[in-house]
Each structure stands twice: as C-alpha cells, then as structure tokens.
PDB file of C-alpha atoms in Angstrom:
ATOM      1  CA  MET A  12     141.406  93.520  25.649  1.00 34.00           C
ATOM      2  CA  LYS A  13     144.335  95.466  24.189  1.00 32.00           C
ATOM      3  CA  GLN A  14     147.264  96.367  26.403  1.00 32.00           C
ATOM      4  CA  LEU A  15     148.977  99.736  26.247  1.00 28.00           C
ATOM      5  CA  ALA A  16     152.688 100.262  26.697  1.00 30.00           C
ATOM      6  CA  LEU A  17     152.710 102.761  29.574  1.00 30.00           C
ATOM      7  CA  ASP A  18     155.609 104.959  30.624  1.00 33.00           C
ATOM      8  CA  ILE A  19     153.825 106.395  33.671  1.00 32.00           C
ATOM      9  CA  SER A  20     152.864 104.364  36.712  1.00 42.00           C
ATOM     10  CA  THR A  21     152.017 105.298  40.282  1.00 46.00           C
ATOM     11  CA  ALA A  22     151.285 101.719  41.325  1.00 52.00           C
ATOM     12  CA  PRO A  23     152.891 100.915  44.684  1.00 61.00           C
ATOM     13  CA  GLY A  24     155.040  97.800  44.887  1.00 76.00           C
ATOM     14  CA  PRO A  25     153.799  94.495  46.320  1.00 84.00           C
ATOM     15  CA  THR A  26     153.787  94.230  50.111  1.00 85.00           C
ATOM     16  CA  LEU A  27     152.285  91.737  52.527  1.00 87.00           C
ATOM     17  CA  SER A  28     150.252  94.503  54.133  1.00 82.00           C
ATOM     18  CA  ARG A  29     148.644  95.368  50.785  1.00 77.00           C
ATOM     19  CA  PHE A  30     147.589  91.787  50.098  1.00 83.00           C
ATOM     20  CA  PHE A  31     143.851  91.389  50.677  1.00 79.00           C
ATOM     21  CA  VAL A  32     143.818  88.417  53.057  1.00 82.00           C
ATOM     22  CA  GLY A  33     140.279  87.105  52.527  1.00 81.00           C
ATOM     23  CA  PRO A  34     140.285  83.306  52.970  1.00 86.00           C
ATOM     24  CA  ASN A  35     144.098  83.127  53.028  1.00 90.00           C
ATOM     25  CA  ALA A  36     144.755  84.289  56.602  1.00 91.00           C
ATOM     26  CA  ALA A  37     146.784  81.226  57.653  1.00 93.00           C
ATOM     27  CA  LEU A  38     149.171  81.649  54.722  1.00 94.00           C
ATOM     28  CA  ILE A  39     149.711  85.365  55.336  1.00 93.00           C
ATOM     29  CA  ASP A  40     150.392  84.713  59.020  1.00 92.00           C
ATOM     30  CA  HIS A  41     152.941  82.079  57.987  1.00 93.00           C
ATOM     31  CA  LEU A  42     154.782  84.452  55.637  1.00 94.00           C
ATOM     32  CA  ARG A  43     154.791  87.254  58.179  1.00 91.00           C
ATOM     33  CA  HIS A  44     156.173  84.837  60.752  1.00 88.00           C
ATOM     34  CA  TRP A  45     159.281  84.314  58.620  1.00 87.00           C
ATOM     35  CA  VAL A  46     159.912  87.823  57.334  1.00 87.00           C
ATOM     36  CA  GLY A  47     158.295  90.155  59.848  1.00 72.00           C
ATOM     37  CA  ASP A  48     160.921  90.273  62.590  1.00 55.00           C
ATOM     38  CA  GLY A  49     164.125  90.415  60.572  1.00 52.00           C
ATOM     39  CA  GLN A  50     165.451  87.261  62.237  1.00 52.00           C
ATOM     40  CA  LEU A  51     165.008  84.788  59.383  1.00 52.00           C
ATOM     41  CA  GLN A  52     168.485  83.303  59.687  1.00 44.00           C
ATOM     42  CA  LYS A  53     169.244  84.065  63.325  1.00 51.00           C
ATOM     43  CA  ALA A  54     166.555  82.441  65.399  1.00 49.00           C
ATOM     44  CA  ARG A  55     165.286  79.285  63.743  1.00 60.00           C
ATOM     45  CA  THR A  56     165.598  76.827  60.882  1.00 76.00           C
ATOM     46  CA  PRO A  57     163.219  77.872  58.088  1.00 87.00           C
ATOM     47  CA  VAL A  58     160.805  75.276  56.715  1.00 91.00           C
ATOM     48  CA  PRO A  59     160.331  75.078  52.916  1.00 96.00           C
ATOM     49  CA  THR A  60     157.001  76.493  51.786  1.00 97.00           C
ATOM     50  CA  TYR A  61     155.036  75.948  48.584  1.00 98.00           C
ATOM     51  CA  LEU A  62     152.041  78.040  47.457  1.00 97.00           C
ATOM     52  CA  TRP A  63     149.658  76.984  44.742  1.00 97.00           C
ATOM     53  CA  GLY A  64     146.506  78.380  43.201  1.00 94.00           C
ATOM     54  CA  GLU A  65     144.846  79.545  40.013  1.00 90.00           C
ATOM     55  CA  ALA A  66     146.197  82.398  37.912  1.00 86.00           C
ATOM     56  CA  GLY A  67     145.287  85.699  39.516  1.00 80.00           C
ATOM     57  CA  SER A  68     145.146  84.325  43.056  1.00 86.00           C
ATOM     58  CA  GLY A  69     148.112  86.434  44.161  1.00 87.00           C
ATOM     59  CA  LYS A  70     151.073  84.043  44.211  1.00 93.00           C
ATOM     60  CA  SER A  71     153.492  86.347  42.405  1.00 92.00           C
ATOM     61  CA  HIS A  72     152.401  89.306  44.505  1.00 90.00           C
ATOM     62  CA  LEU A  73     153.244  87.391  47.677  1.00 94.00           C
ATOM     63  CA  LEU A  74     156.633  86.157  46.477  1.00 97.00           C
ATOM     64  CA  LYS A  75     157.595  89.661  45.353  1.00 95.00           C
ATOM     65  CA  ALA A  76     156.331  91.072  48.649  1.00 94.00           C
ATOM     66  CA  VAL A  77     158.527  88.604  50.556  1.00 96.00           C
ATOM     67  CA  ARG A  78     161.500  89.491  48.347  1.00 96.00           C
ATOM     68  CA  GLU A  79     161.058  93.212  49.029  1.00 95.00           C
ATOM     69  CA  ALA A  80     160.533  92.665  52.761  1.00 94.00           C
ATOM     70  CA  LEU A  81     163.796  90.728  53.014  1.00 94.00           C
ATOM     71  CA  ARG A  82     165.668  93.258  50.890  1.00 94.00           C
ATOM     72  CA  GLU A  83     164.455  96.042  53.174  1.00 93.00           C
ATOM     73  CA  GLN A  84     166.127  94.142  56.008  1.00 91.00           C
ATOM     74  CA  GLY A  85     169.377  94.252  54.036  1.00 93.00           C
ATOM     75  CA  ALA A  86     169.189  90.583  53.031  1.00 93.00           C
ATOM     76  CA  MET A  87     170.097  89.080  49.675  1.00 96.00           C
ATOM     77  CA  VAL A  88     167.741  86.556  48.077  1.00 97.00           C
ATOM     78  CA  GLY A  89     167.733  84.327  45.025  1.00 98.00           C
ATOM     79  CA  TRP A  90     164.858  84.849  42.592  1.00 98.00           C
ATOM     80  CA  MET A  91     163.701  82.663  39.713  1.00 98.00           C
ATOM     81  CA  ASP A  92     160.538  82.686  37.616  1.00 97.00           C
ATOM     82  CA  ALA A  93     159.557  81.468  34.169  1.00 96.00           C
ATOM     83  CA  SER A  94     161.065  84.594  32.572  1.00 96.00           C
ATOM     84  CA  THR A  95     164.516  83.782  33.997  1.00 95.00           C
ATOM     85  CA  PRO A  96     165.907  81.489  31.277  1.00 94.00           C
ATOM     86  CA  PHE A  97     169.367  81.055  32.826  1.00 95.00           C
ATOM     87  CA  PRO A  98     169.172  81.479  36.607  1.00 96.00           C
ATOM     88  CA  PRO A  99     172.515  82.066  38.335  1.00 96.00           C
ATOM     89  CA  ALA A 100     174.297  79.549  40.510  1.00 96.00           C
ATOM     90  CA  PHE A 101     173.388  79.423  44.181  1.00 97.00           C
ATOM     91  CA  ASP A 102     174.939  82.292  46.148  1.00 97.00           C
ATOM     92  CA  GLU A 103     176.057  81.606  49.720  1.00 95.00           C
ATOM     93  CA  ARG A 104     175.077  85.175  50.651  1.00 95.00           C
ATOM     94  CA  TRP A 105     171.387  84.489  50.042  1.00 96.00           C
ATOM     95  CA  VAL A 106     169.125  84.091  53.077  1.00 94.00           C
ATOM     96  CA  ALA A 107     166.272  82.654  50.981  1.00 95.00           C
ATOM     97  CA  VAL A 108     165.465  81.384  47.503  1.00 97.00           C
ATOM     98  CA  LEU A 109     162.153  82.354  45.909  1.00 98.00           C
ATOM     99  CA  MET A 110     160.905  80.348  42.916  1.00 98.00           C
ATOM    100  CA  ASP A 111     157.751  81.443  41.079  1.00 98.00           C
ATOM    101  CA  ASP A 112     155.992  79.671  38.165  1.00 97.00           C
ATOM    102  CA  VAL A 113     157.576  76.324  39.055  1.00 98.00           C
ATOM    103  CA  ASP A 114     154.868  74.427  37.162  1.00 97.00           C
ATOM    104  CA  ILE A 115     156.208  75.706  33.816  1.00 98.00           C
ATOM    105  CA  TYR A 116     159.973  75.542  34.391  1.00 98.00           C
ATOM    106  CA  THR A 117     162.186  74.359  31.540  1.00 98.00           C
ATOM    107  CA  PRO A 118     164.525  71.392  32.149  1.00 97.00           C
ATOM    108  CA  PHE A 119     167.398  73.814  32.783  1.00 97.00           C
ATOM    109  CA  GLN A 120     165.327  75.842  35.253  1.00 98.00           C
ATOM    110  CA  GLN A 121     164.272  72.643  36.998  1.00 98.00           C
ATOM    111  CA  ALA A 122     167.892  71.562  37.356  1.00 98.00           C
ATOM    112  CA  ARG A 123     168.842  74.949  38.752  1.00 98.00           C
ATOM    113  CA  ALA A 124     165.823  74.970  41.089  1.00 98.00           C
ATOM    114  CA  PHE A 125     166.832  71.552  42.446  1.00 98.00           C
ATOM    115  CA  ASN A 126     170.390  72.808  42.988  1.00 98.00           C
ATOM    116  CA  TRP A 127     169.096  75.892  44.791  1.00 98.00           C
ATOM    117  CA  PHE A 128     166.831  73.756  46.980  1.00 98.00           C
ATOM    118  CA  VAL A 129     169.614  71.400  48.011  1.00 97.00           C
ATOM    119  CA  ASN A 130     172.104  74.201  48.684  1.00 97.00           C
ATOM    120  CA  ALA A 131     169.501  76.181  50.624  1.00 97.00           C
ATOM    121  CA  THR A 132     168.328  73.378  52.876  1.00 95.00           C
ATOM    122  CA  SER A 133     171.706  71.634  53.291  1.00 94.00           C
ATOM    123  CA  PRO A 134     174.263  74.419  52.781  1.00 94.00           C
ATOM    124  CA  ALA A 135     178.006  73.890  52.719  1.00 91.00           C
ATOM    125  CA  THR A 136     178.387  76.853  55.052  1.00 89.00           C
ATOM    126  CA  GLY A 137     176.094  78.684  57.406  1.00 89.00           C
ATOM    127  CA  LEU A 138     172.548  77.937  58.492  1.00 90.00           C
ATOM    128  CA  PRO A 139     169.791  76.546  56.221  1.00 94.00           C
ATOM    129  CA  ARG A 140     168.036  79.069  54.001  1.00 95.00           C
ATOM    130  CA  TRP A 141     164.327  79.455  53.433  1.00 95.00           C
ATOM    131  CA  VAL A 142     162.823  78.048  50.215  1.00 97.00           C
ATOM    132  CA  LEU A 143     159.564  79.608  49.027  1.00 98.00           C
ATOM    133  CA  GLY A 144     158.060  78.284  45.791  1.00 98.00           C
ATOM    134  CA  ALA A 145     154.806  78.851  43.926  1.00 98.00           C
ATOM    135  CA  GLY A 146     152.897  77.346  41.013  1.00 97.00           C
ATOM    136  CA  GLN A 147     149.395  76.868  39.668  1.00 96.00           C
ATOM    137  CA  LEU A 148     149.200  73.162  40.547  1.00 97.00           C
ATOM    138  CA  PRO A 149     149.338  71.143  43.776  1.00 97.00           C
ATOM    139  CA  VAL A 150     152.590  69.300  44.341  1.00 97.00           C
ATOM    140  CA  ALA A 151     151.164  65.929  43.276  1.00 97.00           C
ATOM    141  CA  ASP A 152     150.207  67.311  39.843  1.00 97.00           C
ATOM    142  CA  LEU A 153     153.446  69.129  39.007  1.00 98.00           C
ATOM    143  CA  LYS A 154     155.073  67.816  35.808  1.00 97.00           C
ATOM    144  CA  LEU A 155     158.608  68.274  37.093  1.00 98.00           C
ATOM    145  CA  ARG A 156     161.625  66.079  37.653  1.00 97.00           C
ATOM    146  CA  GLU A 157     160.738  63.873  40.597  1.00 98.00           C
ATOM    147  CA  ASP A 158     163.509  64.976  42.948  1.00 97.00           C
ATOM    148  CA  LEU A 159     162.407  68.619  42.635  1.00 98.00           C
ATOM    149  CA  ARG A 160     158.691  67.855  42.797  1.00 98.00           C
ATOM    150  CA  THR A 161     158.977  65.855  46.011  1.00 97.00           C
ATOM    151  CA  ARG A 162     161.181  68.450  47.669  1.00 97.00           C
ATOM    152  CA  LEU A 163     158.648  71.184  46.964  1.00 97.00           C
ATOM    153  CA  GLY A 164     156.223  69.178  49.076  1.00 96.00           C
ATOM    154  CA  TRP A 165     158.609  68.608  51.991  1.00 94.00           C
ATOM    155  CA  GLY A 166     157.391  71.445  54.180  1.00 95.00           C
ATOM    156  CA  HIS A 167     154.348  73.689  54.397  1.00 96.00           C
ATOM    157  CA  VAL A 168     151.941  73.654  51.437  1.00 97.00           C
ATOM    158  CA  TYR A 169     149.211  76.273  51.111  1.00 97.00           C
ATOM    159  CA  GLN A 170     146.482  76.669  48.545  1.00 96.00           C
ATOM    160  CA  LEU A 171     145.648  80.257  47.629  1.00 93.00           C
ATOM    161  CA  HIS A 172     141.909  80.727  47.218  1.00 87.00           C
ATOM    162  CA  LEU A 173     140.414  83.151  44.730  1.00 80.00           C
ATOM    163  CA  LEU A 174     138.444  86.036  46.187  1.00 78.00           C
ATOM    164  CA  ASP A 175     134.692  86.322  45.759  1.00 80.00           C
ATOM    165  CA  GLU A 176     133.162  89.379  44.053  1.00 80.00           C
ATOM    166  CA  PRO A 177     132.736  91.539  47.195  1.00 83.00           C
ATOM    167  CA  ALA A 178     136.386  90.901  48.059  1.00 80.00           C
ATOM    168  CA  ARG A 179     137.521  91.703  44.501  1.00 81.00           C
ATOM    169  CA  ARG A 180     135.621  94.984  44.721  1.00 83.00           C
ATOM    170  CA  ALA A 181     137.326  95.753  48.017  1.00 83.00           C
ATOM    171  CA  VAL A 182     140.741  95.048  46.487  1.00 80.00           C
ATOM    172  CA  LEU A 183     140.017  97.245  43.462  1.00 82.00           C
ATOM    173  CA  ARG A 184     138.936 100.056  45.774  1.00 84.00           C
ATOM    174  CA  GLN A 185     142.011  99.626  47.975  1.00 81.00           C
ATOM    175  CA  GLU A 186     144.412  99.560  45.006  1.00 80.00           C
ATOM    176  CA  ALA A 187     142.740 102.512  43.282  1.00 82.00           C
ATOM    177  CA  ASP A 188     142.962 104.542  46.492  1.00 82.00           C
ATOM    178  CA  ALA A 189     146.650 103.653  46.819  1.00 79.00           C
ATOM    179  CA  ARG A 190     147.203 105.124  43.333  1.00 78.00           C
ATOM    180  CA  GLY A 191     145.093 108.203  44.010  1.00 78.00           C
ATOM    181  CA  VAL A 192     142.554 107.041  41.421  1.00 77.00           C
ATOM    182  CA  PHE A 193     138.812 107.387  41.955  1.00 79.00           C
ATOM    183  CA  LEU A 194     136.730 104.488  40.655  1.00 79.00           C
ATOM    184  CA  SER A 195     133.005 105.124  40.641  1.00 82.00           C
ATOM    185  CA  ASP A 196     130.664 102.216  41.323  1.00 85.00           C
ATOM    186  CA  GLU A 197     129.553 102.461  37.697  1.00 85.00           C
ATOM    187  CA  VAL A 198     133.107 102.064  36.375  1.00 82.00           C
ATOM    188  CA  MET A 199     133.820  99.217  38.780  1.00 83.00           C
ATOM    189  CA  ASP A 200     130.629  97.431  37.712  1.00 84.00           C
ATOM    190  CA  TYR A 201     131.698  97.792  34.084  1.00 82.00           C
ATOM    191  CA  MET A 202     135.187  96.425  34.787  1.00 80.00           C
ATOM    192  CA  LEU A 203     133.846  93.385  36.618  1.00 80.00           C
ATOM    193  CA  ARG A 204     131.165  92.725  34.016  1.00 79.00           C
ATOM    194  CA  ARG A 205     133.192  93.170  30.814  1.00 76.00           C
ATOM    195  CA  PHE A 206     136.696  91.939  31.613  1.00 71.00           C
ATOM    196  CA  SER A 207     138.513  88.954  33.060  1.00 62.00           C
ATOM    197  CA  ARG A 208     137.508  88.648  36.702  1.00 60.00           C
ATOM    198  CA  ASP A 209     140.756  87.183  38.035  1.00 65.00           C
ATOM    199  CA  LEU A 210     142.590  89.606  40.282  1.00 69.00           C
ATOM    200  CA  GLY A 211     145.793  89.703  38.240  1.00 68.00           C
ATOM    201  CA  SER A 212     143.951  90.846  35.117  1.00 72.00           C
ATOM    202  CA  LEU A 213     141.968  93.416  37.092  1.00 76.00           C
ATOM    203  CA  MET A 214     145.182  94.858  38.551  1.00 75.00           C
ATOM    204  CA  GLN A 215     146.677  95.060  35.064  1.00 74.00           C
ATOM    205  CA  LEU A 216     143.586  96.893  33.870  1.00 77.00           C
ATOM    206  CA  LEU A 217     143.805  99.269  36.832  1.00 79.00           C
ATOM    207  CA  ASP A 218     147.450 100.030  35.983  1.00 77.00           C
ATOM    208  CA  MET A 219     146.401 100.835  32.420  1.00 76.00           C
ATOM    209  CA  LEU A 220     143.584 103.079  33.643  1.00 75.00           C
ATOM    210  CA  ASP A 221     145.926 104.854  36.021  1.00 74.00           C
ATOM    211  CA  GLY A 222     148.534 105.644  33.364  1.00 72.00           C
ATOM    212  CA  PHE A 223     145.999 106.635  30.737  1.00 66.00           C
ATOM    213  CA  ALA A 224     144.129 108.947  33.094  1.00 62.00           C
ATOM    214  CA  LEU A 225     147.390 110.617  34.169  1.00 61.00           C
ATOM    215  CA  ARG A 226     148.448 111.290  30.604  1.00 59.00           C
ATOM    216  CA  SER A 227     145.064 112.506  29.474  1.00 54.00           C
ATOM    217  CA  LYS A 228     144.344 114.377  32.760  1.00 53.00           C
ATOM    218  CA  ARG A 229     140.806 113.067  32.703  1.00 58.00           C
ATOM    219  CA  ALA A 230     138.626 111.357  35.281  1.00 67.00           C
ATOM    220  CA  ILE A 231     138.081 107.638  34.738  1.00 74.00           C
ATOM    221  CA  THR A 232     134.693 107.078  33.132  1.00 77.00           C
ATOM    222  CA  ILE A 233     133.201 104.294  31.060  1.00 76.00           C
ATOM    223  CA  PRO A 234     133.663 106.298  27.796  1.00 77.00           C
ATOM    224  CA  LEU A 235     137.324 106.854  28.753  1.00 69.00           C
ATOM    225  CA  LEU A 236     137.708 103.154  29.477  1.00 72.00           C
ATOM    226  CA  LYS A 237     136.278 102.282  26.057  1.00 72.00           C
ATOM    227  CA  THR A 238     138.532 104.859  24.345  1.00 68.00           C
ATOM    228  CA  MET A 239     141.604 103.561  26.134  1.00 64.00           C
ATOM    229  CA  LEU A 240     140.991 100.005  25.010  1.00 60.00           C
ATOM    230  CA  GLU A 241     140.577 101.125  21.410  1.00 62.00           C
ATOM    231  CA  THR A 242     143.952 102.924  21.485  1.00 56.00           C
ATOM    232  CA  GLU A 243     147.023 101.064  20.356  1.00 41.00           C
TER     233      GLU A 243
END
C-alpha cells in the first residue's frame, strides 16, 4: 500500500475517551485513575506502569492520550520514543515521564530512560513522578540493559489485546464519524479484506482516505480507494 503525503487532516487527537476499550477495560480504568482527577502529584505516590502488546494494539495512542490529558491540566511531562535520538535530561518540573517503543531503544536512549526512571521514582526534590512505558514485548523478553528492564517491571504491567473484527469495525465507524467521513459497509469490507488488519494501519488508511476525499471533494467509494492508492 502506498502512502500519500497529506497536508489536510481532520483527525482528532488521541484521547482516553476515544480509545475503544474492548478487552482492555482494566488498563483504561488504571490510566484514568492516574490522570482523570488532576491530582497526579498531590494525592498519592504513582506506581510505575508498563504496557505491552503487538503493533497496532493502541499503545502509542494511549501514551499520547495520557500526555495530552496531563498537558490539559497544565502539567509538564517528559516524552521519549524511538524517533527521539537524543532525549533531554530529566526536568524537575515534569510530573510524569512517558516512554514509548522501549523495546527498540538505542544504548543512548536506554541510558537516558534509566536516568529518567531513577529521577522520577526517587527525585532529588519533590514527590515521586509517574513512569509510563510501552513496548511490543513483555518485560521478561525485552533486550535492554538489565537495570532498565527490571525497573520497567517494578509496578503494574498490562498486556494490550488486539481487537476482534467486530470491534475493529466499530472503531473504524467511530473514527470515521469523528472525522465527518461516511464509510459504507462495502468500503469497510474492502478495507478489512484487502489491507493490514491491525488497528494502527487501518487508522493510517482512514487518515489517507479522509485527506484525499477532502481534496477531491468526492465521497469515499471503492473506485476512489483504488485511485488513491495508485497516486503517488
């Protein structure tokens, strides 16, 4: 499948409320517990949390949703993922550190992640900060420096489960509606039959459809979908 470089997007940002819970209710309740009341640093000592699951299970969506929820409360957070080659030093103003893609961190990223973890959980000043990490592998299988790997397993560990086909259809419908895009059952059947069925790839395809339909001012049909994918 070819990907278009789009300059138009109406996709809403990640939020916890827009995450389709499915079999992951306990995890979502846990995340809401820490970010939902705005009292992350005032009422209790946060427990490190690690999420793991296959590509497309929603890990990055959840970490970004947590980041935005905390920012909306006026909080500062540290963020690191595989595309952050030189993460900054730990900042005492952060209330949490969020680390995505930990399973593929470089040695430098691993060293920085360990430093963030230590400073967050045993800070020189102030109360402990929340650590939220995510990767594709369970803690025991992470090929990381041992001191970082073991710390990622210190607290709560949740596996994210992939959604079944009815749930994926529900998510596609929900996300299309949020963009103001109508997906017929025929188009949805075609998407699920012809393309990668993991949720991340389906969301990427929906973003492409959204932008292409806006620029062409045409309804989304199977012929349009085929034309879009043939366009560089």
